[in-house]
XYZ file of C-alpha atoms in Angstrom:
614
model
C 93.003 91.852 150.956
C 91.558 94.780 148.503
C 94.380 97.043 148.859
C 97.315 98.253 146.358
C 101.005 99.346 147.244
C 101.453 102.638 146.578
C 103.923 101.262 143.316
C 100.897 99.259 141.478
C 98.855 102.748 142.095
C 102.022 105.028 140.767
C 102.733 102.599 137.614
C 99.025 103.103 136.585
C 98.821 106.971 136.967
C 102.349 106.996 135.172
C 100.546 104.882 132.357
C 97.833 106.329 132.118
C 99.658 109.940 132.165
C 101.912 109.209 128.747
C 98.977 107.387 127.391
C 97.117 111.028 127.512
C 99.931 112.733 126.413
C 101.215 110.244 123.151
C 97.558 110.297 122.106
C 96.845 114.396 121.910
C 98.797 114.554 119.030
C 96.053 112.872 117.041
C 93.476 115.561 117.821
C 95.781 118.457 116.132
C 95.009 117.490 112.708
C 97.456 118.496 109.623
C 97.821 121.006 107.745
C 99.538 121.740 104.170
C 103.348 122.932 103.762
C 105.907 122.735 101.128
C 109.284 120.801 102.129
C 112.408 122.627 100.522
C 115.553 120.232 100.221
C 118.740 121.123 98.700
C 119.788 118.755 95.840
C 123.451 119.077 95.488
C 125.545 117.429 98.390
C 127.310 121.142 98.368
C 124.232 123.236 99.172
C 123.194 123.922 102.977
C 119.745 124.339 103.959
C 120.455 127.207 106.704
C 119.140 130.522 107.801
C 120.245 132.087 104.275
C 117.702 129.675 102.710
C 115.405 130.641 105.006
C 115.653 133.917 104.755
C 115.279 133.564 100.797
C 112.095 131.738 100.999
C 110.895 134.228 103.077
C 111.502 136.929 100.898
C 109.992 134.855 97.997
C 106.705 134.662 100.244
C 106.410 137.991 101.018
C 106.703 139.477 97.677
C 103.801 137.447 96.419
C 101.668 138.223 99.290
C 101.304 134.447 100.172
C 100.138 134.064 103.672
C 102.007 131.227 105.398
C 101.364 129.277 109.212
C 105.166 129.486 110.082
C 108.066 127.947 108.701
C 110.913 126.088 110.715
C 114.654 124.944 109.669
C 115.281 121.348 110.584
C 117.892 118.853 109.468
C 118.233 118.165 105.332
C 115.464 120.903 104.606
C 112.876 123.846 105.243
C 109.476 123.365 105.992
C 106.490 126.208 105.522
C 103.101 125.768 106.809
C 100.275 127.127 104.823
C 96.098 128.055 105.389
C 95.071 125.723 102.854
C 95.914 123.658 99.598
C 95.318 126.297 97.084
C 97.959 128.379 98.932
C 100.228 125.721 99.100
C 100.171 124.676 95.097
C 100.840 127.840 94.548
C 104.012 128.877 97.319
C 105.442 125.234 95.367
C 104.817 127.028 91.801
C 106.558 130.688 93.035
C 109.293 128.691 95.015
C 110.466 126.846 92.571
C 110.989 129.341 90.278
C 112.679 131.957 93.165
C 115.438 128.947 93.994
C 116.163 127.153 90.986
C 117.183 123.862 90.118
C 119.282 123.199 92.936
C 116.258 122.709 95.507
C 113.530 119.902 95.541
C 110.212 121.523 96.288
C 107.490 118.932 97.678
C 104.203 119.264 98.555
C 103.652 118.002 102.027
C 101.450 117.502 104.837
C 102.615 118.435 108.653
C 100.936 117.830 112.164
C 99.694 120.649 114.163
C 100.656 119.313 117.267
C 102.150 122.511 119.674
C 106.035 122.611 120.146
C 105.896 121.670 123.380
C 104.630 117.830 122.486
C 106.873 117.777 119.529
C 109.955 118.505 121.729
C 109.374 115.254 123.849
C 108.695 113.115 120.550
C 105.032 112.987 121.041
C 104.014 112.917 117.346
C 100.051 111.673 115.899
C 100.448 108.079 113.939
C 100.682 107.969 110.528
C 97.492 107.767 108.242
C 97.585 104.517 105.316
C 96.219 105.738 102.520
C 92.973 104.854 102.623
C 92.692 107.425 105.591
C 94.833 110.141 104.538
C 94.515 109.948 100.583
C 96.710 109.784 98.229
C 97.631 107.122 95.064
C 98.234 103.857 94.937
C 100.663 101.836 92.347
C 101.354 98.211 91.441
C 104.261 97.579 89.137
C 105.724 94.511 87.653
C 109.009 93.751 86.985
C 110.327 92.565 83.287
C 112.235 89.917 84.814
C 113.828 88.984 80.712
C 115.082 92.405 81.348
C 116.894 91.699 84.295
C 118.708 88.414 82.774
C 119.308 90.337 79.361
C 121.206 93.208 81.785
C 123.197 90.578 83.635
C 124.379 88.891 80.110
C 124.979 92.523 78.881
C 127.470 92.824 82.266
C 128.822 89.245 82.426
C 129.704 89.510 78.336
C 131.406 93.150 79.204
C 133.308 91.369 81.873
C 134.418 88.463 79.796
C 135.965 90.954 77.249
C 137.990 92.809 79.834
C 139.012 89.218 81.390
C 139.972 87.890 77.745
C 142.098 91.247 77.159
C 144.132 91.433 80.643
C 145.193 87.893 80.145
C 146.221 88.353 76.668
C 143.984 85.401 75.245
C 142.767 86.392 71.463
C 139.092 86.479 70.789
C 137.828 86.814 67.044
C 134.460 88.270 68.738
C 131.946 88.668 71.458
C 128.010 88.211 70.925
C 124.979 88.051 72.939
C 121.831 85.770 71.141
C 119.041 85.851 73.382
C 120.219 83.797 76.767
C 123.278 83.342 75.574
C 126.946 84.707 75.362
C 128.992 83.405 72.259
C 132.569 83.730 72.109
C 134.389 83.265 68.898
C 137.925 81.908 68.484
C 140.585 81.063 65.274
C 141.656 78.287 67.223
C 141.506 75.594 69.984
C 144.207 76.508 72.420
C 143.119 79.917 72.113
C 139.197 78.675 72.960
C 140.746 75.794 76.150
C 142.859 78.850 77.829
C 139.649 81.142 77.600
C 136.963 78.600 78.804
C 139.776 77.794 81.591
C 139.905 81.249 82.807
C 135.353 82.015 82.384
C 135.185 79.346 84.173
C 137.695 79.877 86.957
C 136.231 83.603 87.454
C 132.258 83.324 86.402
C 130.892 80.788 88.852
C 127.739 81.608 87.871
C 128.204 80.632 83.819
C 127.673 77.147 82.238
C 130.460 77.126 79.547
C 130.433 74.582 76.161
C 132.339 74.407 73.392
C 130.959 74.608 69.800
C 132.166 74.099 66.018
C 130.731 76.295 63.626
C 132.557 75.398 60.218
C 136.274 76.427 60.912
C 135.226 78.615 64.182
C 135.701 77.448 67.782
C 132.636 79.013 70.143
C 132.388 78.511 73.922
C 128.688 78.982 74.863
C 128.061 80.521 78.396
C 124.791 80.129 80.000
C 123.257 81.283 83.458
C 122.800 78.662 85.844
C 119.566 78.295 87.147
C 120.522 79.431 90.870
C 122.219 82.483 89.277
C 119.485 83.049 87.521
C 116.801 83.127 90.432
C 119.218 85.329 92.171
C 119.257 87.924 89.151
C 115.648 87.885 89.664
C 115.296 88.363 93.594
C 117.856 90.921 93.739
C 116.705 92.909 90.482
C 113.602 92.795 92.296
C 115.069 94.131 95.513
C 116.779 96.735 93.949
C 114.050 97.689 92.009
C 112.691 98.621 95.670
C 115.674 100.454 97.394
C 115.581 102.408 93.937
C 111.787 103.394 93.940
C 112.542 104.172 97.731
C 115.179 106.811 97.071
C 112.885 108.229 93.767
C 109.889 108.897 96.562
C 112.546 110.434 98.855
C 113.255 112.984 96.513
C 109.358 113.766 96.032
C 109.247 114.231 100.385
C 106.364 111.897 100.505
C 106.206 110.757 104.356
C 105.886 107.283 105.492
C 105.560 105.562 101.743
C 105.146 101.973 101.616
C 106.964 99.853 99.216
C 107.211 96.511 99.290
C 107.164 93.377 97.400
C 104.301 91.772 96.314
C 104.701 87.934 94.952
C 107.282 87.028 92.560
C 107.391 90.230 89.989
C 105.627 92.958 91.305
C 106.051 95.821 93.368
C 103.599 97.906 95.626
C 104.194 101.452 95.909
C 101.768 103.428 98.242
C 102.428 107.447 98.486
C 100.267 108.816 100.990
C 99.539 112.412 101.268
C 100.488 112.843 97.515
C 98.764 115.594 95.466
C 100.984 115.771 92.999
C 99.821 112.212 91.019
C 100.859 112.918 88.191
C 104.647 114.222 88.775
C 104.359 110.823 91.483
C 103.449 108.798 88.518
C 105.884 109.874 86.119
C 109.047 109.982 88.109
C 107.653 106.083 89.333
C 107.146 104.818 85.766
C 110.690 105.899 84.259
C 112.813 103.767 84.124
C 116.156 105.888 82.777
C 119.481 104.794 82.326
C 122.443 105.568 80.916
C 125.112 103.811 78.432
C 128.325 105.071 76.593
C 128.850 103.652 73.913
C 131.252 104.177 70.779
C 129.971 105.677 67.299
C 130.744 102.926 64.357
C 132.132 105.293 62.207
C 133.882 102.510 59.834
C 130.118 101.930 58.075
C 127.848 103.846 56.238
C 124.385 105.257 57.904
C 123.048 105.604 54.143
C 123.327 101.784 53.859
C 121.696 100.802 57.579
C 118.888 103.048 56.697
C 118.047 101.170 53.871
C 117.663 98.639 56.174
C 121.196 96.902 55.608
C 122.393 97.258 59.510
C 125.873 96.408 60.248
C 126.461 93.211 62.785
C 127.565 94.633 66.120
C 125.831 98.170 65.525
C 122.278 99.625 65.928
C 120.656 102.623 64.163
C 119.507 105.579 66.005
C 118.627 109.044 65.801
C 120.496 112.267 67.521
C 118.602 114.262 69.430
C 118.169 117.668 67.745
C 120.172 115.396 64.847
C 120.236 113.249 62.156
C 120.125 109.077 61.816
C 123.696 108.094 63.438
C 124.992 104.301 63.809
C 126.161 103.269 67.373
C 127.639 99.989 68.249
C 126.326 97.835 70.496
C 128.762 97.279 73.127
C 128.018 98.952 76.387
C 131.494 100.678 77.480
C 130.249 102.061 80.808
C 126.719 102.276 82.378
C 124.783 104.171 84.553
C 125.915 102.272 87.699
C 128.987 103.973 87.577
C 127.281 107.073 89.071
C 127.547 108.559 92.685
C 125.918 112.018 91.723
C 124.132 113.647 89.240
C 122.888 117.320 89.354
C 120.892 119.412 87.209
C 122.854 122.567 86.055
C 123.861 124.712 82.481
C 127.005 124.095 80.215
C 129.511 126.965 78.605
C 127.014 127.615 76.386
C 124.277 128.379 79.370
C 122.076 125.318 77.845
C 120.197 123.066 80.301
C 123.285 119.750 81.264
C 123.588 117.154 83.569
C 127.044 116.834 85.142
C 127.580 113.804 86.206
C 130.408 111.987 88.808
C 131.354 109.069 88.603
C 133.082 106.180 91.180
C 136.500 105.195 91.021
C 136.017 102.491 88.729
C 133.855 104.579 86.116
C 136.233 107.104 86.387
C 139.173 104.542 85.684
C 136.713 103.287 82.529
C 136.224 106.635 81.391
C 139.731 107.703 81.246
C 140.639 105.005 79.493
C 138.013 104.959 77.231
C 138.910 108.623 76.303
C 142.799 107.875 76.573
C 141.991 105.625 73.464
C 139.828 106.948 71.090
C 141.057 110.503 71.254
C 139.026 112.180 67.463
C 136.382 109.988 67.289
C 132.617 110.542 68.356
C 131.308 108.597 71.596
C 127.361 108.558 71.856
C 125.687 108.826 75.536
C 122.513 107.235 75.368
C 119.340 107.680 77.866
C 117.543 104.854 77.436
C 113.603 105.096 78.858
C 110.755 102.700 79.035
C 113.150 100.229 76.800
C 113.052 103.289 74.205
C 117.091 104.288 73.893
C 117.857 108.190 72.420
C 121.538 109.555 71.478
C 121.085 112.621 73.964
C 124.624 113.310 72.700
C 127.858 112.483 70.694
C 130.492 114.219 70.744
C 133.857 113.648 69.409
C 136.901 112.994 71.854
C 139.150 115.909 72.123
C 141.852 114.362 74.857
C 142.081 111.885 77.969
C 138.751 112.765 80.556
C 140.154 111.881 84.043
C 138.465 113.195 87.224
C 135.478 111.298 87.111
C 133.200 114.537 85.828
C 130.880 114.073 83.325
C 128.892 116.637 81.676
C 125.672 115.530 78.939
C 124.096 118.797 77.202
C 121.915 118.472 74.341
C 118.369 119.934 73.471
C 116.784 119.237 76.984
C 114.157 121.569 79.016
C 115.431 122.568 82.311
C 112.367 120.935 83.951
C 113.985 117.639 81.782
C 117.540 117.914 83.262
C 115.753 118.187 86.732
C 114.199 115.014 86.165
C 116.874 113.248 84.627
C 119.017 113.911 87.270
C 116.939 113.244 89.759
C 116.433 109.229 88.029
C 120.443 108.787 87.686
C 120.976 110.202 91.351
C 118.497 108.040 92.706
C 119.801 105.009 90.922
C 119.428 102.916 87.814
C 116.890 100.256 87.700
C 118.099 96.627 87.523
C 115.188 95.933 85.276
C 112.338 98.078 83.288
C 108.911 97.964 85.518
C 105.597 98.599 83.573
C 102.792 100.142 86.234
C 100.282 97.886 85.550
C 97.236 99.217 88.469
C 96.529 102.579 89.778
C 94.392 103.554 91.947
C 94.064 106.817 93.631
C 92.183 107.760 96.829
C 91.151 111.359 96.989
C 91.479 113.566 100.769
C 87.514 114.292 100.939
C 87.233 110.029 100.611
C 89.774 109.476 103.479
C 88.449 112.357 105.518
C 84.983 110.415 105.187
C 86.550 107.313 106.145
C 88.313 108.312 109.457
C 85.073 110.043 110.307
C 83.031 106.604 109.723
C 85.832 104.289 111.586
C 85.784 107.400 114.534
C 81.651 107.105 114.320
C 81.657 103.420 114.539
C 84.515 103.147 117.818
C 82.495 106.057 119.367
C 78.874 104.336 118.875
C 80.486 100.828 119.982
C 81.825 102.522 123.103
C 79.066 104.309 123.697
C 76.517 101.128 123.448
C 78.977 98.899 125.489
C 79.078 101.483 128.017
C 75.166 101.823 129.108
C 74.763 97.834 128.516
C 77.875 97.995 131.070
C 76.048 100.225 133.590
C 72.657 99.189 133.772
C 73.607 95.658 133.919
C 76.654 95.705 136.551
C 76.038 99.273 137.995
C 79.130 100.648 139.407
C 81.129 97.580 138.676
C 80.117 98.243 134.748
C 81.029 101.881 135.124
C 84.599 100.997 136.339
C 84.634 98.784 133.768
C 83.689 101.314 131.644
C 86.579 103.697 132.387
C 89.176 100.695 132.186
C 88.116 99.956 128.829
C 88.559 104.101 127.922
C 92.051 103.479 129.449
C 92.561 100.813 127.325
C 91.840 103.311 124.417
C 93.933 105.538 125.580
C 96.560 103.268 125.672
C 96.221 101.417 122.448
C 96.363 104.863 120.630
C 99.426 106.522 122.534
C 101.214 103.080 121.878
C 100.481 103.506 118.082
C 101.615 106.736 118.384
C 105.027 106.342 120.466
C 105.359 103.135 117.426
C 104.905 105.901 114.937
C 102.372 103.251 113.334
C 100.629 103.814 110.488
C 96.891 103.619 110.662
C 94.616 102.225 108.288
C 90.625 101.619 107.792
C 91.806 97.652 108.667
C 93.953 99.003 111.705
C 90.169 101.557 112.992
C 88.699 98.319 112.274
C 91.097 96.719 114.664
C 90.382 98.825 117.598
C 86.852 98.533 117.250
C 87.291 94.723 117.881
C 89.426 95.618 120.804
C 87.236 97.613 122.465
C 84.385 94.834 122.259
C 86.678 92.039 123.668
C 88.587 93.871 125.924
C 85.157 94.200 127.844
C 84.842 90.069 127.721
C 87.636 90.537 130.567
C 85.481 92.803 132.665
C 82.584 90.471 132.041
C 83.997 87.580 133.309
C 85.405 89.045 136.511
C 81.949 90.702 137.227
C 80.298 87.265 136.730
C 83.270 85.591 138.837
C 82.339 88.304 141.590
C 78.453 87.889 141.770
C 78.871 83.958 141.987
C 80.899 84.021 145.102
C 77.970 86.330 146.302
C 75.786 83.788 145.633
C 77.825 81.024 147.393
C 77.029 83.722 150.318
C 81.056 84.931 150.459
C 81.700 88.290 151.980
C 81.651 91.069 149.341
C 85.186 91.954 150.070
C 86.321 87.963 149.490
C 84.195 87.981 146.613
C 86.017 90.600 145.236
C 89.290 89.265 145.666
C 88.535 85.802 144.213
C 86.770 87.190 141.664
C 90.009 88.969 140.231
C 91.824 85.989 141.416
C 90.260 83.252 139.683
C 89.080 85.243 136.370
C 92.845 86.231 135.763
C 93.400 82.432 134.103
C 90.667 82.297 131.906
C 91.433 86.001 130.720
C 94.798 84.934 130.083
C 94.143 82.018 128.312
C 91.285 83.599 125.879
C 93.508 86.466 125.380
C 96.658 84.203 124.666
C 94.818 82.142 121.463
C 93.846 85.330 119.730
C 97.728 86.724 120.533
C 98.838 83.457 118.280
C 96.205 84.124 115.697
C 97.153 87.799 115.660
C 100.922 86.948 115.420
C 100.274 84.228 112.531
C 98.100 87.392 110.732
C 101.359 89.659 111.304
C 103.915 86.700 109.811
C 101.970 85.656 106.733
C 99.637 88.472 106.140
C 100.430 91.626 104.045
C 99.573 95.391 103.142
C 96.290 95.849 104.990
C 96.175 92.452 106.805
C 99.642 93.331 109.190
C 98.051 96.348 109.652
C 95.227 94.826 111.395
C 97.230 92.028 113.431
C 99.622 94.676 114.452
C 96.567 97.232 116.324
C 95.439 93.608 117.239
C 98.212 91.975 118.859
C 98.641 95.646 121.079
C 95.116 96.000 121.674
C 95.312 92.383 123.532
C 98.665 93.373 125.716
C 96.829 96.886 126.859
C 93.436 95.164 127.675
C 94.935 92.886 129.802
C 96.493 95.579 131.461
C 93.274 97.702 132.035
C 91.024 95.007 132.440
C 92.859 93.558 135.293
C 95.014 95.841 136.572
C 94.067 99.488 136.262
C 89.691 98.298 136.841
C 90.782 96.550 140.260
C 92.919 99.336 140.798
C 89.596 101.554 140.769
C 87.764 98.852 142.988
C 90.254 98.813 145.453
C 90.894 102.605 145.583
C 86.708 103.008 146.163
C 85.990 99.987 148.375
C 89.349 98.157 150.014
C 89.552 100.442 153.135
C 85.553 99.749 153.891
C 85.774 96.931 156.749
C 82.022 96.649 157.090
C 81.089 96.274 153.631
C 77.442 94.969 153.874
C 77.201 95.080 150.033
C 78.461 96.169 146.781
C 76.921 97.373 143.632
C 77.163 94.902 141.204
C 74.141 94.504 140.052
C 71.319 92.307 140.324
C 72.380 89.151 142.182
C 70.435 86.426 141.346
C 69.966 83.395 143.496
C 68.496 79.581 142.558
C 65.073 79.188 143.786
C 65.922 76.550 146.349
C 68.582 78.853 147.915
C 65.740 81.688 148.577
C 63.497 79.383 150.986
């Protein structure tokens, strides 16, 4: 009746085994290291790299933990954080521009655990430290991109079908197209409309010009939005790669805005200002047919803008983008002929087609390359066109720092951003505030444990203190599972396992209960404990069911810190069913199923109704 087959006993040891050994990884701690990563798609990390960081080391007398090659990179462990800021500082400087060096943080979990993927759970922020970031998206800088792009288009449409255009301009939403007549103007708003689905196209007199006004629809325009947003995300995603920041969060929060958490980071400041650029590039041509003189004095030509060369004078640029910075598969930091800090550039087939064209065509006149930055554009360069470019190799020199060609290329190799974002919170959380608060949530799970566990044992004596060791099962689940899920734990998510702990003992309660009313209907002690576990089992699958559902709604319309708690949640409920049921009557049966004369069992005091006593 009380008795398990030797498969129930075998899948609990098993579980209870990797539970042990997921979890230990946790009690290692971290310690500081510096992550070395090649930039170029050329350069190797390999034992030569090694070997040079090494050497580095050594002659600064730095004292390091180890250091290991693994895929993409080098990592070096180090005593403490002073250590580290400085190996980042001499590092740098020994390997040059080609290598990102990151500050890091690393598990000290032995080799041995590592090898079988037993790795600790990632701390949120509010655990680990680190800084937090909330950016918002100028969504008018989105739509004015997508006009900049659909009125580029329309020009290259207009030319390959040999239709003749007096002119091109964008006013605020809209894209005006001028014509000298109206066949002209019918074969053009034939063909925008046949290839831009997502235009509204009119016609308009001005005097003796025919316009066609294009529009965005509104469903084009919602689209623009969602996806500038989305690639806003992917963009900031591949800008934290390159600082080695583990397990980042970014996501989308409402309409506009972005949240970017980095924990870990100690760097906030070089997090902050790769985050908040926003650079990209446009060639453009120089309007060389006007004066500079005159648009200084305020008289700008229409179709050009003023700016100023860097390490120049005032120069005139017109305003027509010829290629941007989405053209770009690669950019790397690196020195030009005359050993001055560049950025060479490649481009994909179709910027390479644009450029050689481009170049093909205006062979002795200037072209400007412009970086433009927190909406602030800069002529980095303009030189004048010697002969065809093909190849799809770009190089921009011009009055830049090293550490500045570094960072430009590192914003053009991660990607452009489909619209400017302004960071508009910050918050940072420093490591002695998240060391306090693991050490509170591990104080609070420890005392709740602790307090459940002597109510547990003087009230159901050895029942409780079986109950007691399921429920420290269920811990030991709960975290290994965490761990295997490479979860990432947050004050919300210790907060979440305290609650488990307190109604994953409900379970225990009830079948104790179950078990000393059967006594008291005068049933055998080994019947009563049989239909106590039988006839608890629905009620603790029912209670435990309801606050599944309200853990699953938490997970599908929560967010941020809220999934973190339904998540911890949901798996506390599956393991406490688990432990309270199975691996507790496991125990029972173990101790007491092979007793045929069991006279009594210690469940505490039984007590009995007064008329049942005479």
């Amino acid at each position: 009746m009380n008795r398990y087959p030797s498969w129930k006993y075998l899948i609990i040891a098993v579980s209870i085994l990797l539970g042990l050994i997921y979890t230990l990884p946790n009690f290692f701690g971290e310690s500081p290291a510096v992550q070395i990563s090649p930039l170029r798609t050329t350069a190797k990390a390999d034992t030569a790299l090694l070997q040079r960081v090494e050497d580095a080391l050594k002659k600064t007398n730095l004292p390091t933990n180890g250091m290991f090659l693994e895929e993409g990179g080098i990592k070096v462990r180090f005593p403490d954080t002073d250590t580290q800021i400085n190996a980042r500082d001499t590092l740098q400087s020994a390997l040059g521009n080609g290598y990102m060096v990151a500050l890091n943080l690393l598990p000290n979990s032995p080799r041995w655990l590592t090898s079988i993927g037993a790795l600790p759970m990632y701390l949120g922020l509010d655990l680990r430290g680190g800084v937090h970031f909330m950016l918002q998206v100028d969504m008018k800088g989105a739509i004015s991109k997508a006009l900049d792009r659909f009125g580029a288009d329309i020009r290259g449409s207009l030319r390959e079908k040999k239709i003749p255009y007096a002119g091109l301009d964008k006013r605020g939403s809209q894209i005006i197209v001028k014509f000298r007549n109206a066949e002209s103007r019918a074969q053009a708003e034939a063909e925008i409309k046949k290839t831009y689905a997502d235009l509204n196209v009119r016609e308009d007199n001005i005097g003796s010009e025919f316009h066609l006004t294009a529009t965005l629809k509104p469903e084009a325009e919602k689209l623009i939005q969602d996806s500038a947003v989305q690639q806003n995300i992917t963009t900031l995603r591949n800008r934290v790669n390159e600082l080695g920041v583990a397990e980042p969060i970014i996501q989308q929060a409402g309409v506009d805005r972005v949240v970017v958490q980095l924990p870990g980071v100690q760097d906030t400041a070089k997090a902050k200002d790769i985050l908040g650029r926003t650079a990209t590039l446009e060639v453009r041509m120089v309007d060389e047919e006007h004066d500079v003189s005159t648009a200084l004095r305020g008289q700008i030509p229409f179709g050009a803008e003023l700016y100023t060369e860097r390490g120049g004078g005032p120069i005139l640029v017109k305003k027509q983008v010829v290629l941007t910075g989405d053209r770009i598969n690669d950019a790397q930091a690196g020195f030009d002929n005359n050993n001055q800090p560049a950025v060479h550039l490649n481009l994909d087939n179709n910027g390479a087609r644009i450029f050689r064209q481009l170049t093909k065509e205006n062979v002795g006149k200037r072209m400007a390359i412009l970086l433009i930055e927190k909406n602030q554009a800069e002529v980095i360069t303009a030189p004048v066109i010697r002969e065809e470019i093909g190849g799809g190799r770009v190089q921009i020199s011009g009055s830049m720092t090293t550490e500045e060609a570094r960072d430009v290329a590192l914003l053009l190799r991660a990607g452009a951003l489909a619209a400017p974002m302004d960071i508009i919170e910050e918050r940072t959380v420093g490591p002695s505030l998240g060391a306090d608060n693991i050490a509170r949530g591990f104080n609070s799970t420890l005392w709740g444990f602790a307090a459940i566990a002597v109510f547990m044992t003087i009230y159901y004596s050895v029942f409780g203190f079986i109950s007691v060791m399921a429920l420290a099962v269920n811990l030991l689940l709960l975290v290994g599972l965490l761990s295997i899920l490479q979860a990432t734990l947050t004050l919300p998510g210790m907060a979440a396992i305290a609650l488990t702990l307190g109604m994953a003992i409900d379970a225990n309660v009830l079948i104790n209960e179950r078990i000393r009313d059967e006594l008291r209907m005068g049933m055998q002690p080994q019947a009563a404990i049989n239909a106590g576990y039988e006839r608890a089992f629905g009620t603790i699958l029912d209670s435990n069911i309801t606050t599944l559902i309200a853990g699953i709604a938490l997970f599908a319309f929560g967010s941020g810190p809220v999934k973190g708690f339904a998540v911890v949640l949901c798996l506390g409920i599956m393991t406490s069913i688990f432990s309270a049921v199975m691996v507790s009557r496991g125990a029972v049966n173990l101790i007491y199923g092979n007793r045929r004369k069991l006279e009594r069992i210690p469940i505490g005091q039984v007590w009995k109704p007064a008329s049942e006593k005479r």
